[in-house]
Amino acid sequence: MFGIKIKSVKLSRDYTIEELYEAIKDKQFTAGVPSLTKHGFANIITFPPVDRNNQVWVMKGGKGKLSIQKQEIAGVGNAAKNALLDHVTDGISGMSGVFGKNAKEAEKMVEVTAQEIEALNL
């Protein structure tokens, strides 16, 4: 589906996002340095954004599983800005999240990040 990229990773145990962040925060990732980010009511792990519409997120995906996905830039303030821009431009501002070089780069980073987390054998 356009603009969506999700990979699932199985871990050896059920980590909280905070525990997982502690385990990976000093590791080298192709997508960059991970950060613990507050998004709504949840904490997620994010990597530096490609642009405001393309960022790699790591979220809980069920017992012992992670969901690595491409999303808009995380954070309560950023989500509000993106929603406003999409409203003002009738959705045109969000098109870079679906098409273009940056979207393809973020999709590639989802794949690579999933492989790199799997290689850590957590």
PDB file of C-alpha atoms in Angstrom:
ATOM      1  CA  MET A   1       0.000   0.000   0.000  1.00  0.00           C
ATOM      2  CA  PHE A   2       1.255   3.506  -0.805  1.00  0.00           C
ATOM      3  CA  GLY A   3       3.115   5.323   1.946  1.00  0.00           C
ATOM      4  CA  ILE A   4       3.064   2.451   4.409  1.00  0.00           C
ATOM      5  CA  LYS A   5       5.958   0.199   5.340  1.00  0.00           C
ATOM      6  CA  ILE A   6       5.794  -2.079   8.382  1.00  0.00           C
ATOM      7  CA  LYS A   7       8.131  -4.874   9.469  1.00  0.00           C
ATOM      8  CA  SER A   8       7.606  -7.135  12.453  1.00  0.00           C
ATOM      9  CA  VAL A   9      10.506  -8.361  14.600  1.00  0.00           C
ATOM     10  CA  LYS A  10      10.278 -11.160  17.181  1.00  0.00           C
ATOM     11  CA  LEU A  11      12.352 -10.721  20.330  1.00  0.00           C
ATOM     12  CA  SER A  12      13.520 -13.367  22.826  1.00  0.00           C
ATOM     13  CA  ARG A  13      11.379 -11.790  25.553  1.00  0.00           C
ATOM     14  CA  ASP A  14       8.739  -9.135  26.056  1.00  0.00           C
ATOM     15  CA  TYR A  15      10.605  -5.824  26.450  1.00  0.00           C
ATOM     16  CA  THR A  16       8.958  -2.585  27.415  1.00  0.00           C
ATOM     17  CA  ILE A  17       9.801   0.232  24.999  1.00  0.00           C
ATOM     18  CA  GLU A  18      11.939   1.808  27.708  1.00  0.00           C
ATOM     19  CA  GLU A  19      13.888  -1.451  28.270  1.00  0.00           C
ATOM     20  CA  LEU A  20      14.388  -1.884  24.552  1.00  0.00           C
ATOM     21  CA  TYR A  21      15.585   1.691  24.222  1.00  0.00           C
ATOM     22  CA  GLU A  22      18.152   1.108  26.990  1.00  0.00           C
ATOM     23  CA  ALA A  23      19.344  -2.021  25.153  1.00  0.00           C
ATOM     24  CA  ILE A  24      19.788  -0.285  21.771  1.00  0.00           C
ATOM     25  CA  LYS A  25      20.530   3.373  22.549  1.00  0.00           C
ATOM     26  CA  ASP A  26      24.303   2.989  22.139  1.00  0.00           C
ATOM     27  CA  LYS A  27      24.177   0.738  19.052  1.00  0.00           C
ATOM     28  CA  GLN A  28      25.041   1.850  15.529  1.00  0.00           C
ATOM     29  CA  PHE A  29      22.061   1.950  13.164  1.00  0.00           C
ATOM     30  CA  THR A  30      22.027   2.900   9.512  1.00  0.00           C
ATOM     31  CA  ALA A  31      18.960   5.068  10.241  1.00  0.00           C
ATOM     32  CA  GLY A  32      20.906   7.024  12.886  1.00  0.00           C
ATOM     33  CA  VAL A  33      20.802   7.330  16.662  1.00  0.00           C
ATOM     34  CA  PRO A  34      17.579   6.101  18.307  1.00  0.00           C
ATOM     35  CA  SER A  35      15.584   8.366  20.617  1.00  0.00           C
ATOM     36  CA  LEU A  36      12.817   7.702  23.109  1.00  0.00           C
ATOM     37  CA  THR A  37       9.912   9.910  22.015  1.00  0.00           C
ATOM     38  CA  LYS A  38       6.591  10.699  23.687  1.00  0.00           C
ATOM     39  CA  HIS A  39       3.815  10.386  21.095  1.00  0.00           C
ATOM     40  CA  GLY A  40       0.307  10.788  22.429  1.00  0.00           C
ATOM     41  CA  PHE A  41      -0.030   8.551  25.479  1.00  0.00           C
ATOM     42  CA  ALA A  42       2.776   6.198  24.456  1.00  0.00           C
ATOM     43  CA  ASN A  43       6.538   6.220  24.283  1.00  0.00           C
ATOM     44  CA  ILE A  44       8.048   5.026  21.020  1.00  0.00           C
ATOM     45  CA  ILE A  45      11.566   4.712  19.682  1.00  0.00           C
ATOM     46  CA  THR A  46      12.284   6.980  16.750  1.00  0.00           C
ATOM     47  CA  PHE A  47      15.219   7.591  14.447  1.00  0.00           C
ATOM     48  CA  PRO A  48      16.162  10.949  12.901  1.00  0.00           C
ATOM     49  CA  PRO A  49      13.500  11.929  10.352  1.00  0.00           C
ATOM     50  CA  VAL A  50      14.224  11.932   6.641  1.00  0.00           C
ATOM     51  CA  ASP A  51      11.719  14.809   6.456  1.00  0.00           C
ATOM     52  CA  ARG A  52       8.562  15.755   8.369  1.00  0.00           C
ATOM     53  CA  ASN A  53       6.550  13.035   6.603  1.00  0.00           C
ATOM     54  CA  ASN A  54       9.077  10.189   6.777  1.00  0.00           C
ATOM     55  CA  GLN A  55      10.556   8.771   9.964  1.00  0.00           C
ATOM     56  CA  VAL A  56      11.305   5.264  11.261  1.00  0.00           C
ATOM     57  CA  TRP A  57       9.386   4.336  14.407  1.00  0.00           C
ATOM     58  CA  VAL A  58       9.786   1.274  16.656  1.00  0.00           C
ATOM     59  CA  MET A  59       6.688   0.349  18.641  1.00  0.00           C
ATOM     60  CA  LYS A  60       5.397  -2.583  20.650  1.00  0.00           C
ATOM     61  CA  GLY A  61       3.670  -5.024  18.334  1.00  0.00           C
ATOM     62  CA  GLY A  62       2.367  -7.597  20.798  1.00  0.00           C
ATOM     63  CA  LYS A  63       3.974  -9.962  23.296  1.00  0.00           C
ATOM     64  CA  GLY A  64       7.667 -10.197  22.421  1.00  0.00           C
ATOM     65  CA  LYS A  65       7.176  -8.459  19.075  1.00  0.00           C
ATOM     66  CA  LEU A  66       8.123  -5.092  17.658  1.00  0.00           C
ATOM     67  CA  SER A  67       6.606  -3.138  14.827  1.00  0.00           C
ATOM     68  CA  ILE A  68       9.124  -1.124  12.813  1.00  0.00           C
ATOM     69  CA  GLN A  69       7.367   1.302  10.515  1.00  0.00           C
ATOM     70  CA  LYS A  70       7.556   4.437   8.418  1.00  0.00           C
ATOM     71  CA  GLN A  71       5.411   7.276   9.748  1.00  0.00           C
ATOM     72  CA  GLU A  72       5.195  11.056   9.890  1.00  0.00           C
ATOM     73  CA  ILE A  73       7.572  12.697  12.347  1.00  0.00           C
ATOM     74  CA  ALA A  74       6.618  11.758  15.905  1.00  0.00           C
ATOM     75  CA  GLY A  75       5.824  13.974  18.847  1.00  0.00           C
ATOM     76  CA  VAL A  76       2.661  15.726  19.944  1.00  0.00           C
ATOM     77  CA  GLY A  77       3.691  19.122  18.551  1.00  0.00           C
ATOM     78  CA  ASN A  78       4.834  17.649  15.253  1.00  0.00           C
ATOM     79  CA  ALA A  79       1.612  15.677  14.791  1.00  0.00           C
ATOM     80  CA  ALA A  80      -0.424  18.859  15.280  1.00  0.00           C
ATOM     81  CA  LYS A  81       1.729  20.775  12.759  1.00  0.00           C
ATOM     82  CA  ASN A  82       1.395  18.006  10.172  1.00  0.00           C
ATOM     83  CA  ALA A  83      -2.372  17.837  10.646  1.00  0.00           C
ATOM     84  CA  LEU A  84      -2.671  21.607  10.235  1.00  0.00           C
ATOM     85  CA  LEU A  85      -0.499  21.643   7.110  1.00  0.00           C
ATOM     86  CA  ASP A  86      -2.467  18.769   5.593  1.00  0.00           C
ATOM     87  CA  HIS A  87      -5.716  20.601   6.312  1.00  0.00           C
ATOM     88  CA  VAL A  88      -4.521  23.926   4.874  1.00  0.00           C
ATOM     89  CA  THR A  89      -3.115  22.296   1.716  1.00  0.00           C
ATOM     90  CA  ASP A  90      -5.964  19.781   1.261  1.00  0.00           C
ATOM     91  CA  GLY A  91      -3.536  16.915   1.889  1.00  0.00           C
ATOM     92  CA  ILE A  92      -0.905  17.966  -0.639  1.00  0.00           C
ATOM     93  CA  SER A  93       1.746  18.641   2.022  1.00  0.00           C
ATOM     94  CA  GLY A  94       1.637  14.995   3.099  1.00  0.00           C
ATOM     95  CA  MET A  95       2.347  13.626  -0.355  1.00  0.00           C
ATOM     96  CA  SER A  96       6.099  13.322   0.341  1.00  0.00           C
ATOM     97  CA  GLY A  97       5.134  10.632   2.849  1.00  0.00           C
ATOM     98  CA  VAL A  98       3.778   8.541  -0.007  1.00  0.00           C
ATOM     99  CA  PHE A  99       5.835   9.387  -3.074  1.00  0.00           C
ATOM    100  CA  GLY A 100       9.348  10.486  -3.865  1.00  0.00           C
ATOM    101  CA  LYS A 101      12.946   9.908  -2.903  1.00  0.00           C
ATOM    102  CA  ASN A 102      12.453  10.553   0.821  1.00  0.00           C
ATOM    103  CA  ALA A 103       9.563   8.073   1.073  1.00  0.00           C
ATOM    104  CA  LYS A 104      11.657   5.396  -0.650  1.00  0.00           C
ATOM    105  CA  GLU A 105      14.617   6.159   1.637  1.00  0.00           C
ATOM    106  CA  ALA A 106      12.437   5.819   4.759  1.00  0.00           C
ATOM    107  CA  GLU A 107      10.977   2.528   3.478  1.00  0.00           C
ATOM    108  CA  LYS A 108      14.515   1.218   2.964  1.00  0.00           C
ATOM    109  CA  MET A 109      15.448   2.327   6.497  1.00  0.00           C
ATOM    110  CA  VAL A 110      12.489   0.347   7.919  1.00  0.00           C
ATOM    111  CA  GLU A 111      13.846  -2.818   6.269  1.00  0.00           C
ATOM    112  CA  VAL A 112      17.430  -2.153   7.377  1.00  0.00           C
ATOM    113  CA  THR A 113      16.448  -1.210  10.938  1.00  0.00           C
ATOM    114  CA  ALA A 114      14.415  -4.415  11.301  1.00  0.00           C
ATOM    115  CA  GLN A 115      17.428  -6.437  10.140  1.00  0.00           C
ATOM    116  CA  GLU A 116      19.777  -4.582  12.472  1.00  0.00           C
ATOM    117  CA  ILE A 117      17.501  -5.105  15.505  1.00  0.00           C
ATOM    118  CA  GLU A 118      17.119  -8.803  14.655  1.00  0.00           C
ATOM    119  CA  ALA A 119      20.914  -9.109  14.441  1.00  0.00           C
ATOM    120  CA  LEU A 120      21.200  -7.896  18.075  1.00  0.00           C
ATOM    121  CA  ASN A 121      19.497 -11.141  19.232  1.00  0.00           C
ATOM    122  CA  LEU A 122      17.560  -9.413  21.989  1.00  0.00           C
TER     123      LEU A 122
END
